[in-house]
């Protein structure tokens, strides 16, 4: 309710009425679903928490996100006297309470764990001719005096001694305004009361608390204070946590009047908490003690200074662009902790061996495991990167405690490998926040990422504009002519023979890219793969392992399958990052880094969003780094590192690669597809050298090579999801299954003088005979796809060897289903052909 005039007592002569500071109801909280941020929902009282009315949910200072933001900005502007230093209560000016950002409708605010404020004006009234208590009874008001009243509460902490468990309230009356007749000899006293809500935890008042003086004395020096300490006593809580309340009563008395009282601070408004938390070490290894106003959500102002820029960017991205973070989720991610979200984090802390300490470790273990899954088993790059997680492992919203149900489809956390020095510096800032704000187990707080100068964080700053001009090359470009087509070309029969006899290797797969290793051996890259063995009659058992990616090493006519997992449990090369997610691989190349050769392969991530066979979408693109050591071992070939690359949804990269050694200009050209059911379109990017994790440039015809993927444009219509770009008679040829019709059987080639096009002079290379009801299988469920030339099998200018894949829409798992009755369906076909220029125009 608003401030109002107090009830008036009477005297025969003058009367002075007590001070009244009215209790204000907190503002209402926005309900879910109205578009506003929603405060954290009430939860059950935790073990060791105090009984009503001192549970935090009853004492918490409810704020809108805007009110929290204003409070945080005010504290950054005015500064906070640190409590992380030895000594008594720091000096604070009452100006901080006078100017505080009080929430609408209330005259009190908790600024942080250390400062509690209230302010109002107090009115005292004097009467004559009263025949009884006013109003009425013949009373005539003859004068009044009012003061500005402010009370500031101070928390406290120190190390070494439980004597640091204390708080202080001090009051200031100033700006007196008197009207008419005032009895300056009337006595005004203020009495504070501290109440403990924790058994065995007394609240001890310091000598000299409070003050009684005349009105004239208060005008001369309007100060009073109350100090209370909380000995650990017989408190049985391991961390000696105790909860208290403080109220303040003002009383007016005089020989001429009847005493009259009114609350300055009503019960339930200014509670505090004391603790001897064993894990609150200060600075290192020394236990600290203290008392705070815990009815407020603290704010960690995380400044994105140069030394913590990577971590700050990660936290901001997790808060405001969560769907860009790892691990992925089928549904939209909502990661808590920002002021805007209205949903705070809460600290998870405990001494060694406690459930809290064990949960902290579980959070960290899950974060590291998630980093390995999403960024490679050796994401640390020789201990130069740390796995950063947000929300932090030291919160109840961490990777494990926030959601430890393995069946959950939405992960409300993020991990990212960051430079160790950056991440560890940010960790020290977090520990300093916990220490200086005395945030203990279950205390709630927000993380407010701001710019280095304290201003608004600029967000994700993406490069834009032209990186390089387009340089179209000149050549004698002529119409291609195809001849000498040979079906069942090598190494098709080698793969078929291997599939019939392998005990646990490749028996069928798709994609079928190939890379020549530095020692001359060939490595074939497959996406979805069936593993052996086949039955003696050549059919596939229904329990045959099926994984999303494998390599097959070809050494002469000897083949060896390389996969992930263990000897007993086969898995794909790339472990799915989340439920209903998987990877399909693209093209690869050899890259030398620091004298070591690695295989870099582009992978595309997809996710299932519905029950249908085709209810899946493209999610993101990655470069995986594979070791070339131990290629004789069949299992355990997961990537060392996995790096995200540009990932506009629906644009898959890795359809083809043209290495720098074959492009003629020192760039590796990276080809992708803007996916669609038909009339798919080509995308082109490039990177200098052979490192696919370098700075990409994106083709925008007529403009230039652009700095950001969003500035790219499609360049060629009718391409497939996989294709190839190969040097050809002084120019280049792109070979692909045409997508101008769904599941077309035609493989066509176009040519250009430049590796980025424009592509022209299209010619039919081959018609795949298998698909459709009139195909070689005479089955409408059979289709063919993924045509591309293998440079590894083709000399300069030909003859060329292409491969394509055959598959079936029959996805059943049964002895009569296509993939089990006839394993030969799901294997690549190899075709050898010549293509030479003749006639035509330049």
C-alpha positions as a printed Julia matrix, in Angstrom:
842×3 Matrix{Float64}:
   0.0     0.0     0.0
   1.2     3.58   -0.49
   2.56    5.78    2.28
  -0.23    7.31    4.32
  -0.68    9.61    7.28
  -0.32    7.69   10.57
  -2.93    7.22   13.29
  -2.54   10.05   15.81
  -2.3     9.71   19.59
  -3.45   12.54   21.85
  -2.24   14.56   24.78
  -3.84   17.34   26.65
  -1.36   19.74   25.0
   0.91   18.87   22.07
   1.01   15.43   20.48
   3.72   13.72   18.43
   2.77   10.67   16.34
   5.08    7.78   15.55
   7.14    7.25   12.47
   5.53    5.02    9.85
   7.28    3.25    6.98
   4.59    1.27    5.23
   5.29   -2.25    3.96
   5.03   -2.31    0.17
   3.75   -5.34   -1.71
   6.21   -6.67   -4.31
   5.33   -6.14   -7.97
   3.56   -8.97   -9.76
   5.62  -11.32  -11.87
   4.85  -11.83  -15.55
   3.15  -15.14  -16.24
   4.55  -17.69  -18.68
   3.44  -17.32  -22.26
   2.95  -13.57  -22.42
   6.26  -12.89  -24.14
   7.93  -11.52  -21.01
  10.76  -13.15  -19.11
   9.57  -15.47  -16.38
  11.13  -15.64  -12.96
  12.38  -18.96  -11.67
   9.58  -21.23  -10.5
   9.2   -22.08   -6.8
  10.81  -25.35   -5.84
  10.73  -27.67   -2.9
  12.6   -26.68    0.23
  16.03  -28.34    0.14
  17.47  -30.33    3.04
  19.08  -28.07    5.6
  17.11  -25.04    4.46
  15.19  -23.09    7.09
  11.53  -23.56    7.75
   8.94  -21.02    6.64
   8.99  -18.07    6.39
  12.73  -17.98    5.75
  12.98  -20.11    2.58
  14.63  -18.06   -0.13
  11.56  -18.25   -2.36
   9.66  -16.29    0.28
  12.41  -13.71    0.81
  13.65  -13.33   -2.73
  13.55   -9.87   -4.24
  11.37  -10.36   -7.29
  12.43   -8.25  -10.25
  11.69   -7.95  -13.91
  14.73   -8.37  -16.19
  14.74   -4.62  -16.77
  14.78   -3.93  -13.02
  17.65   -6.4   -12.57
  19.53   -4.73  -15.42
  19.05   -1.29  -13.85
  20.26   -2.57  -10.5
  23.35   -4.09  -12.11
  24.11   -0.9   -14.03
  23.7     1.14  -10.83
  26.17   -1.02   -8.93
  28.69   -0.86  -11.77
  28.33    2.9   -11.8
  28.56    3.47   -8.05
  30.92    0.63   -7.18
  30.8    -1.75   -4.25
  33.05   -1.52   -1.22
  34.75   -4.9    -1.24
  34.1    -7.39    1.53
  36.95   -9.61    0.37
  39.45   -7.88    2.62
  40.2    -7.93    6.29
  38.82   -5.27    8.55
  35.55   -3.92    9.79
  32.53   -2.78    7.82
  33.6    -0.57    4.9
  32.47    3.01    4.72
  29.48    3.59    2.48
  27.64    6.82    1.77
  23.91    6.86    2.36
  23.73    8.45   -1.07
  23.86    4.94   -2.46
  20.54    4.17   -0.78
  18.99    7.54   -1.54
  19.65    7.15   -5.25
  19.12    3.4    -5.51
  16.89    2.0    -8.3
  13.94    0.96   -6.17
  11.5    -1.32   -7.99
   8.16    0.36   -8.71
   5.78    0.24   -5.77
   8.34   -0.43   -3.06
  10.71    1.6    -0.9
  13.31   -1.1    -0.26
  15.88   -2.87   -2.38
  18.71   -5.36   -1.92
  21.47   -4.04   -4.16
  23.7    -7.08   -3.78
  24.73   -9.54   -1.08
  26.35   -6.72    0.86
  23.88   -3.81    0.76
  20.26   -3.58    1.78
  18.43   -0.24    1.52
  15.18    1.41    2.43
  14.2     5.06    2.33
  11.07    7.12    2.93
   9.82   10.26    4.64
   8.57    9.97    8.21
   5.91   12.37    9.51
   5.31   13.4    13.13
   2.16   15.42   13.98
   1.22   17.65   16.99
  -2.24   18.52   18.24
  -4.04   20.78   20.75
  -7.45   20.74   22.41
  -7.79   16.97   22.17
 -10.44   15.39   24.38
  -9.46   11.91   23.22
  -7.41   10.21   20.54
  -7.5    11.76   17.06
  -8.89   11.94   14.55
 -11.83   13.78   16.01
 -12.27   14.25   19.74
 -11.79   17.99   19.3
  -8.15   17.59   18.19
  -6.66   20.43   16.22
  -3.4    19.85   14.34
  -0.98   22.64   15.23
   2.32   21.44   13.78
   4.34   18.68   12.23
   7.87   17.69   11.38
   9.05   15.2     8.82
  12.41   13.63    8.11
  13.99   11.8     5.26
  14.74    8.36    6.72
  17.12    5.85    5.2
  18.45    2.56    6.53
  21.4     0.72    5.02
  22.25   -2.87    5.88
  25.85   -4.07    5.56
  26.95   -7.67    5.13
  30.44   -8.72    6.15
  33.05  -11.42    5.63
  36.6   -12.11    6.68
  38.98  -15.03    6.91
  40.37  -17.06    9.82
  37.69  -16.33   12.43
  33.95  -17.04   12.84
  33.78  -13.57   14.42
  33.35  -12.32   10.86
  29.78  -13.65   10.95
  28.09  -10.3    11.52
  25.89   -7.66    9.95
  25.27   -4.01   10.58
  22.32   -1.73    9.94
  22.66    2.01   10.23
  19.99    4.62    9.98
  20.11    8.26    8.99
  17.45   10.9     9.64
  18.05   14.15    7.8
  16.37   16.95    5.89
  13.96   17.89    8.73
  11.02   20.04    7.67
   9.04   21.55   10.53
   5.67   23.31   10.34
   3.82   25.14   13.1
   4.27   24.12   16.72
   6.72   21.25   17.3
   7.72   19.72   20.64
  11.47   19.37   20.18
  11.81   17.8    23.65
   9.71   14.78   22.76
  11.69   11.55   22.83
  12.16    9.4    19.72
  13.75    5.96   20.01
  14.51    3.19   17.53
  14.78   -0.44   18.63
  16.08   -3.27   16.46
  15.27   -6.94   16.94
  17.15   -9.88   15.45
  15.41  -13.25   15.27
  17.1   -16.57   14.47
  15.3   -19.17   12.37
  18.01  -21.8    12.82
  18.26  -24.02   15.87
  21.49  -23.59   17.8
  22.41  -20.37   15.97
  21.93  -17.35   18.24
  21.83  -13.76   17.06
  23.83  -11.62   19.45
  23.29   -7.86   19.63
  26.3    -5.62   20.1
  26.34   -3.25   23.11
  24.99    0.16   22.33
  22.64   -0.87   19.57
  19.94    1.67   18.77
  19.44    5.17   20.14
  16.98    7.25   22.12
  17.07   11.03   21.85
  14.91   14.1    21.64
  13.59   15.38   18.37
  16.09   18.2    18.78
  18.89   15.66   19.29
  17.92   13.74   16.16
  17.96   16.93   14.15
  21.45   17.68   15.41
  22.81   14.2    14.69
  20.43   11.83   12.94
  22.4     8.61   13.17
  21.92    5.2    14.79
  23.19    1.72   14.11
  22.64   -1.89   15.06
  25.23   -4.63   14.82
  24.6    -8.34   15.25
  26.89  -11.35   15.25
  26.12  -15.01   14.75
  28.38  -17.42   16.66
  28.42  -20.88   15.16
  26.98  -22.14   18.44
  25.51  -25.61   18.34
  24.44  -25.26   14.71
  24.5   -28.77   13.21
  24.7   -27.66    9.58
  28.07  -28.76    8.12
  28.68  -25.24    6.86
  27.04  -23.63    9.92
  24.43  -21.91    7.77
  21.95  -19.88    9.77
  19.07  -17.59    8.79
  17.91  -14.48   10.6
  15.42  -11.67   10.38
  15.76   -8.05   11.49
  13.02   -5.56   12.18
  13.17   -1.98   13.42
  10.57   -0.18   15.52
  10.31    3.55   16.09
   8.67    4.78   19.33
   7.6     8.3    20.33
   7.2     9.18   24.01
   6.91   12.27   26.24
   5.52   13.15   29.63
   2.87   15.01   27.74
   1.72   12.19   25.46
   0.94    8.51   25.35
   3.65    6.36   23.73
   3.11    5.59   20.06
   5.04    3.13   17.88
   5.31    2.17   14.23
   7.65   -0.1    12.22
  10.52    1.33   10.24
  11.4    -2.14    8.95
   8.65   -4.69    9.27
   9.41   -8.37    9.95
  10.34  -10.37    6.86
  11.88   -7.45    4.97
  15.55   -7.37    5.94
  16.6   -10.96    6.61
  20.16  -12.17    6.28
  22.17  -15.36    6.26
  25.44  -16.33    7.93
  27.72  -19.21    7.03
  31.09  -20.84    7.58
  31.07  -22.64    4.22
  34.08  -24.94    4.14
  34.65  -24.49    0.4
  34.73  -20.67    0.57
  38.5   -20.41    0.52
  40.12  -17.0     0.66
  42.33  -16.42   -1.1
  43.53  -20.02   -1.38
  43.17  -22.67    1.27
  42.0   -20.33    4.05
  38.42  -20.67    5.2
  36.31  -17.54    5.32
  33.17  -16.61    7.25
  30.46  -14.09    6.68
  26.88  -12.85    6.6
  25.01  -11.61    3.51
  21.59  -10.48    2.36
  20.83  -13.58    0.35
  17.34  -12.52   -0.74
  18.73  -11.15   -4.01
  20.05  -12.71   -7.21
  23.63  -11.59   -7.59
  25.0   -10.36  -10.9
  28.36  -11.42  -12.27
  29.35   -8.63  -14.61
  31.63  -10.46  -17.02
  33.7    -7.92  -18.94
  34.93   -9.17  -22.3
  38.47   -7.92  -21.92
  41.14   -9.19  -24.31
  42.39  -11.87  -21.9
  38.95  -13.53  -21.63
  37.45  -12.57  -25.0
  36.92  -16.15  -26.18
  35.14  -17.25  -23.01
  32.96  -14.14  -22.94
  31.97  -14.75  -26.56
  31.1   -18.35  -25.76
  28.93  -17.37  -22.78
  27.14  -14.65  -24.76
  26.53  -17.02  -27.67
  25.15  -19.68  -25.34
  22.79  -17.16  -23.76
  21.53  -15.41  -26.88
  22.31  -17.73  -29.83
  21.98  -21.14  -28.16
  21.14  -23.03  -31.34
  24.6   -22.17  -32.67
  26.23  -24.05  -29.8
  27.22  -27.67  -29.22
  25.84  -30.17  -28.43
  22.97  -29.79  -30.89
  19.33  -30.49  -30.14
  16.32  -31.39  -32.22
  14.27  -28.75  -30.44
  15.36  -25.18  -29.77
  17.82  -24.8   -26.93
  17.11  -22.41  -24.06
  20.2   -21.83  -21.96
  19.61  -19.96  -18.67
  21.64  -17.39  -16.79
  21.22  -14.14  -18.71
  19.35  -11.27  -17.11
  17.07  -11.17  -20.13
  16.02  -14.79  -19.63
  14.8   -14.09  -16.1
  16.07  -17.57  -15.19
  19.17  -17.45  -12.98
  21.91  -19.94  -12.41
  22.52  -21.3    -8.93
  25.85  -22.27   -7.48
  26.74  -25.89   -6.88
  29.42  -26.15   -4.2
  30.42  -28.36   -1.34
  33.4   -29.67    0.53
  35.25  -32.69   -0.85
  33.2   -35.87   -0.69
  29.83  -34.15   -0.45
  27.04  -34.82   -2.97
  27.54  -31.28   -4.28
  31.24  -31.86   -4.92
  30.43  -35.16   -6.64
  27.81  -33.46   -8.81
  30.32  -30.75   -9.73
  32.68  -33.49  -10.93
  29.84  -35.15  -12.84
  29.14  -31.86  -14.6
  32.77  -31.5   -15.56
  33.08  -35.12  -16.7
  30.02  -34.79  -18.93
  31.3   -31.52  -20.4
  34.65  -33.08  -21.27
  32.95  -36.13  -22.79
  30.74  -33.79  -24.83
  33.79  -31.85  -26.01
  35.4   -35.1   -27.15
  32.25  -36.14  -28.99
  31.73  -32.78  -30.68
  35.31  -31.55  -31.17
  37.45  -34.69  -31.29
  39.17  -36.96  -28.81
  42.21  -34.66  -28.69
  40.33  -31.36  -28.75
  42.88  -29.94  -26.28
  45.52  -29.77  -29.07
  48.41  -30.84  -26.83
  46.93  -29.23  -23.71
  46.59  -25.78  -25.32
  42.79  -25.72  -25.17
  40.34  -26.26  -22.34
  36.79  -27.53  -22.62
  34.72  -24.54  -21.56
  31.15  -25.19  -20.5
  28.19  -22.91  -19.93
  26.36  -23.03  -17.59
  29.44  -23.66  -15.55
  30.16  -26.99  -13.86
  29.92  -25.12  -10.55
  26.18  -24.52  -11.08
  23.09  -26.65  -10.69
  22.39  -25.95  -14.36
  25.6   -27.66  -15.49
  25.83  -30.33  -18.15
  24.89  -33.2   -15.84
  22.83  -31.64  -13.05
  20.93  -29.42  -15.47
  19.68  -32.45  -17.4
  21.02  -35.88  -16.6
  18.31  -37.83  -18.44
  20.02  -39.6   -21.37
  16.7   -39.67  -23.24
  16.29  -35.91  -23.29
  16.31  -34.42  -26.81
  17.16  -30.86  -25.84
  20.46  -30.01  -24.19
  20.33  -26.7   -22.34
  24.07  -26.23  -22.1
  27.03  -25.53  -24.37
  30.65  -26.68  -24.63
  33.5   -25.28  -26.69
  37.28  -25.79  -26.69
  38.96  -22.45  -25.97
  42.51  -21.28  -25.48
  43.59  -22.49  -22.06
  44.94  -19.14  -20.88
  41.68  -17.39  -21.83
  39.43  -19.97  -20.23
  41.48  -20.24  -17.05
  41.56  -16.45  -16.66
  37.76  -16.46  -16.91
  37.63  -19.21  -14.3
  39.63  -17.07  -11.91
  37.18  -14.21  -12.46
  34.29  -16.53  -11.65
  35.97  -17.71   -8.44
  36.62  -14.1    -7.5
  32.93  -13.34   -8.03
  31.92  -16.28   -5.84
  34.33  -15.1    -3.17
  33.75  -11.35   -3.22
  29.97  -11.67   -3.48
  29.96  -14.64   -1.09
  27.89  -16.84   -3.36
  27.5   -20.23   -1.69
  25.7   -23.43   -2.57
  22.21  -22.84   -4.12
  22.68  -19.05   -4.26
  21.19  -17.71   -7.47
  22.91  -15.31   -9.84
  22.91  -13.95  -13.37
  25.83  -13.68  -15.77
  25.85  -10.34  -17.58
  28.37  -10.27  -20.42
  29.4    -6.71  -21.24
  32.03   -5.1   -23.44
  35.52   -4.49  -22.07
  34.59   -0.88  -21.26
  31.43   -1.95  -19.41
  29.11   -1.0   -22.25
  26.74   -3.36  -24.1
  28.36   -6.45  -25.58
  28.47   -6.07  -29.39
  27.35   -9.63  -30.08
  28.76  -11.92  -32.75
  30.66   -9.68  -35.13
  30.81  -11.44  -38.47
  33.14  -10.4   -41.28
  31.51   -8.93  -44.33
  32.36   -7.49  -47.7
  34.69   -8.51  -50.5
  37.76  -10.52  -49.56
  39.24  -10.9   -53.08
  38.21  -10.02  -56.64
  37.06  -12.72  -59.04
  39.67  -13.63  -61.63
  38.13  -15.62  -64.49
  40.74  -17.55  -66.47
  41.06  -17.84  -70.24
  41.41  -21.15  -72.07
  40.52  -22.88  -75.32
  37.22  -24.29  -74.1
  35.63  -26.83  -76.41
  32.64  -29.16  -76.37
  33.42  -32.41  -74.51
  32.96  -35.69  -76.33
  32.59  -38.93  -74.33
  33.92  -42.24  -75.63
  35.27  -45.66  -74.6
  32.77  -46.16  -71.74
  33.64  -49.26  -69.68
  31.27  -50.59  -67.03
  32.4   -52.57  -63.95
  35.72  -50.81  -64.01
  38.35  -51.37  -61.33
  38.2   -51.45  -58.36
  34.52  -52.52  -58.41
  35.26  -56.23  -58.48
  37.87  -55.84  -55.72
  35.2   -54.38  -53.43
  32.68  -57.09  -54.36
  35.19  -59.85  -53.61
  36.14  -58.23  -50.29
  32.48  -57.91  -49.25
  31.89  -61.64  -49.81
  34.78  -62.75  -47.62
  35.41  -60.15  -44.9
  34.58  -61.33  -41.38
  33.82  -57.86  -40.02
  34.62  -55.26  -42.66
  32.8   -53.28  -45.32
  30.06  -55.13  -47.23
  28.35  -52.09  -48.73
  28.18  -48.32  -48.42
  27.59  -45.04  -50.17
  29.35  -41.69  -50.89
  32.58  -43.36  -52.13
  35.14  -40.54  -52.16
  38.83  -41.39  -52.41
  42.12  -39.83  -51.27
  45.69  -40.8   -52.17
  47.84  -41.14  -49.07
  51.43  -39.85  -48.95
  52.72  -43.45  -49.27
  50.7   -44.07  -52.45
  47.93  -46.19  -50.94
  44.31  -45.2   -51.55
  41.74  -44.46  -48.86
  38.07  -44.73  -49.84
  35.61  -42.73  -47.74
  32.11  -44.1   -47.21
  29.08  -42.73  -45.41
  26.4   -45.24  -44.26
  28.07  -48.65  -44.19
  27.04  -52.25  -43.62
  29.68  -54.43  -41.94
  30.26  -58.16  -42.33
  30.14  -60.99  -42.34
  27.64  -62.06  -44.99
  25.96  -65.45  -44.79
  27.41  -68.39  -46.7
  24.7   -67.96  -49.36
  25.76  -64.35  -49.91
  22.79  -62.75  -48.13
  23.14  -60.32  -45.24
  22.05  -61.26  -41.71
  19.46  -58.96  -40.19
  21.75  -58.27  -37.22
  24.54  -56.94  -39.45
  26.17  -53.84  -37.96
  25.28  -50.58  -39.7
  27.36  -47.44  -39.04
  27.29  -43.94  -40.47
  30.86  -43.7   -41.8
  33.94  -45.83  -42.53
  37.19  -45.75  -44.46
  38.46  -48.59  -46.6
  42.21  -48.7   -47.13
  43.3   -50.1   -50.52
  46.84  -51.41  -50.73
  47.07  -53.06  -54.13
  44.17  -55.51  -54.14
  44.08  -55.76  -50.34
  41.3   -53.87  -48.54
  41.05  -53.04  -44.82
  38.04  -51.4   -43.18
  38.71  -48.61  -40.69
  35.94  -47.56  -38.31
  35.24  -46.2   -34.87
  34.36  -48.0   -31.67
  36.13  -50.99  -30.18
  37.01  -54.38  -31.55
  33.8   -55.79  -30.07
  31.52  -52.78  -30.64
  31.73  -51.25  -34.11
  30.77  -47.6   -34.52
  31.03  -44.96  -37.18
  34.04  -42.68  -37.43
  32.06  -39.71  -36.12
  30.07  -40.35  -32.95
  26.65  -38.68  -33.18
  26.67  -35.47  -31.16
  23.15  -35.89  -29.8
  20.05  -38.04  -29.99
  18.54  -38.3   -33.51
  21.66  -36.71  -35.04
  24.26  -38.26  -37.32
  27.04  -37.34  -39.75
  27.49  -38.09  -43.43
  30.94  -37.51  -44.8
  32.05  -35.51  -47.8
  35.28  -35.25  -49.7
  38.71  -35.19  -48.04
  42.34  -34.24  -48.6
  45.79  -34.54  -47.04
  47.01  -31.54  -45.04
  50.44  -31.15  -43.46
  50.48  -29.32  -40.13
  53.77  -28.81  -38.32
  55.47  -31.58  -40.26
  52.68  -34.13  -39.63
  50.27  -35.3   -42.32
  46.58  -35.45  -41.45
  43.52  -36.5   -43.36
  40.93  -33.7   -43.29
  37.37  -34.72  -44.18
  34.3   -32.52  -44.41
  31.28  -33.91  -42.59
  27.68  -32.79  -42.76
  25.45  -33.2   -39.71
  21.8   -34.12  -40.08
  18.98  -34.62  -37.6
  15.66  -36.47  -37.58
  12.65  -34.27  -36.89
   9.77  -36.63  -37.68
   8.78  -40.3   -38.06
   9.06  -40.51  -41.85
  12.06  -41.95  -43.7
  12.76  -38.53  -45.26
  12.01  -36.45  -42.16
  15.56  -35.22  -41.69
  17.36  -31.91  -42.25
  20.86  -30.6   -42.63
  22.19  -29.01  -39.43
  25.84  -28.02  -39.7
  29.22  -28.67  -41.35
  32.53  -29.76  -39.8
  36.12  -30.56  -40.69
  37.4   -33.7   -38.99
  41.15  -34.35  -38.62
  42.23  -38.0   -38.76
  45.58  -39.49  -37.88
  47.37  -41.45  -40.59
  49.12  -43.58  -37.97
  47.99  -47.12  -37.09
  46.01  -47.61  -40.31
  46.53  -51.34  -39.88
  44.13  -51.34  -36.91
  40.49  -51.75  -37.87
  38.86  -49.89  -34.98
  39.38  -46.74  -32.91
  39.78  -44.35  -35.83
  37.65  -41.52  -34.47
  38.98  -38.06  -35.42
  41.61  -36.28  -33.37
  39.99  -32.88  -33.83
  36.66  -31.63  -35.16
  36.31  -27.99  -36.19
  33.02  -26.27  -37.07
  32.94  -24.55  -40.46
  30.29  -22.29  -42.03
  26.88  -23.79  -41.45
  23.91  -22.06  -42.99
  21.15  -24.69  -42.53
  20.48  -26.47  -45.8
  23.87  -25.62  -47.34
  26.1   -28.66  -47.15
  29.82  -28.31  -47.82
  32.08  -31.14  -48.96
  30.22  -32.23  -52.11
  33.63  -32.04  -53.76
  37.14  -30.7   -53.21
  39.7   -29.44  -55.7
  43.03  -29.44  -53.8
  45.48  -26.57  -54.13
  47.88  -28.93  -55.89
  45.4   -29.25  -58.79
  43.66  -25.86  -58.87
  46.55  -23.95  -60.39
  46.33  -20.91  -58.12
  47.32  -22.13  -54.64
  43.73  -22.32  -53.39
  41.76  -25.39  -52.39
  38.24  -25.08  -53.8
  35.43  -26.34  -51.61
  32.13  -27.19  -53.26
  28.74  -27.47  -51.65
  25.07  -27.7   -52.44
  22.06  -25.58  -51.56
  19.83  -28.56  -51.09
  16.37  -29.0   -52.62
  14.33  -31.98  -53.9
  15.19  -31.07  -57.5
  17.22  -28.38  -59.27
  19.83  -28.32  -56.54
  22.33  -25.48  -56.81
  26.1   -25.31  -56.43
  27.97  -23.22  -53.84
  31.68  -22.51  -54.13
  34.2   -21.47  -51.48
  37.96  -21.53  -51.34
  40.8   -21.43  -48.82
  44.47  -20.7   -49.42
  46.6   -23.8   -49.08
  45.27  -27.13  -47.89
  43.94  -26.41  -44.4
  40.16  -26.62  -44.59
  39.91  -24.82  -41.24
  41.54  -21.67  -42.64
  39.72  -18.49  -43.64
  37.15  -19.33  -46.31
  36.12  -17.03  -49.15
  32.68  -17.45  -50.77
  31.83  -16.9   -54.4
  29.28  -14.26  -55.32
  29.31  -14.0   -59.11
  29.58  -10.46  -60.39
  30.72   -9.17  -56.99
  33.74  -11.07  -55.69
  34.96  -13.61  -53.2
  33.12  -12.65  -50.02
  34.17  -12.86  -46.37
  31.03  -14.53  -45.01
  28.94  -17.47  -46.13
  25.72  -15.46  -45.92
  27.06  -13.24  -48.7
  27.56  -16.19  -51.08
  25.27  -16.98  -53.99
  24.34  -20.09  -55.9
  26.16  -20.51  -59.19
  24.97  -23.61  -61.07
  21.56  -25.3   -61.16
  21.02  -29.02  -61.61
  23.88  -30.26  -59.47
  23.58  -33.21  -57.06
  24.5   -33.54  -53.38
  27.84  -35.09  -54.36
  29.82  -34.37  -57.51
  33.4   -33.7   -58.61
  35.49  -30.89  -60.13
  38.54  -32.11  -62.04
  41.24  -30.48  -64.21
  40.44  -31.05  -67.87
  42.52  -29.97  -70.89
  43.61  -26.61  -69.52
  40.28  -26.0   -67.83
  38.01  -27.88  -65.45
  35.05  -30.21  -65.63
  32.23  -30.7   -63.14
  30.61  -34.13  -63.24
  27.35  -34.85  -61.45
  24.11  -36.72  -61.57
  21.64  -34.17  -62.85
  18.99  -33.0   -60.38
  16.66  -31.37  -62.9
  14.44  -34.41  -62.27
  14.15  -36.39  -59.06
  16.48  -39.41  -58.96
  17.48  -38.96  -62.57
  19.65  -41.69  -64.06
  21.75  -39.24  -66.09
  25.34  -38.35  -65.26
  26.4   -35.16  -67.04
  29.54  -33.06  -67.29
  30.04  -29.35  -67.93
  33.3   -27.46  -68.43
  34.84  -24.11  -67.53
  38.16  -22.31  -67.77
  38.02  -21.55  -64.02
  37.5   -23.87  -61.06
  34.54  -21.77  -59.98
  32.78  -21.67  -63.35
  30.76  -20.49  -65.18
  29.93  -24.01  -66.29
  28.82  -24.64  -69.86
  28.86  -27.03  -72.82
  27.02  -29.74  -70.89
  27.26  -33.28  -72.2
  25.82  -36.66  -71.22
  28.52  -38.95  -69.81
  26.61  -42.02  -68.69
  23.1   -43.25  -67.99
  22.95  -45.32  -64.81
  21.04  -48.49  -65.77
  19.86  -49.63  -62.32
  17.11  -47.18  -61.2
  13.37  -47.5   -61.63
  10.88  -50.11  -62.75
  12.52  -50.33  -66.19
  16.06  -50.45  -64.82
  18.29  -53.47  -64.52
  16.63  -54.49  -61.24
  13.15  -53.87  -62.69
  12.17  -52.43  -59.34
  10.73  -48.96  -58.76
  12.31  -48.74  -55.3
  15.86  -48.83  -56.68
  17.62  -45.5   -57.22
  21.16  -44.3   -58.02
  23.06  -41.2   -56.88
  26.42  -39.67  -55.8
  28.31  -39.65  -59.1
  31.83  -38.22  -59.14
  35.2   -38.67  -60.8
  38.08  -40.15  -58.79
  41.28  -38.2   -59.44
  43.06  -40.97  -57.55
  42.09  -43.46  -60.29
  42.38  -41.11  -63.27
  45.52  -39.84  -65.03
  45.72  -36.21  -66.18
  43.06  -35.59  -68.89
  41.83  -39.18  -68.7
  40.72  -41.74  -69.16
  38.61  -40.98  -66.1
  37.02  -43.3   -63.55
  33.76  -42.3   -61.92
  31.7   -44.02  -59.28
  28.08  -43.8   -58.29
  25.98  -45.48  -55.63
  22.9   -47.67  -55.85
  20.34  -47.94  -53.08
  16.75  -48.94  -52.33
  13.83  -47.21  -50.69
  13.11  -50.51  -48.96
  14.31  -49.68  -45.44
  12.89  -52.77  -43.74
  15.03  -55.08  -41.69
  14.03  -58.59  -42.75
  15.44  -61.52  -44.69
  13.34  -60.55  -47.72
  14.15  -56.82  -47.67
  16.4   -55.56  -50.46
  19.5   -54.78  -48.42
  19.44  -58.21  -46.76
  18.27  -60.39  -49.64
  20.73  -58.84  -52.13
  23.7   -57.03  -50.51
  25.12  -56.18  -53.95
  22.52  -53.43  -54.38
  24.12  -51.14  -51.83
  27.56  -50.88  -53.36
  29.35  -48.42  -55.64
  29.59  -48.94  -59.38
  32.74  -47.81  -61.19
  32.76  -46.62  -64.79
  35.82  -45.78  -66.9
  35.48  -43.37  -69.82
  37.32  -40.88  -72.01
  36.2   -37.29  -72.46
  38.06  -35.12  -74.94
  37.44  -31.66  -76.37
  36.44  -31.19  -79.98
  34.92  -28.41  -82.05
  32.75  -25.88  -80.17
  33.67  -22.35  -79.17
  36.05  -20.79  -76.71
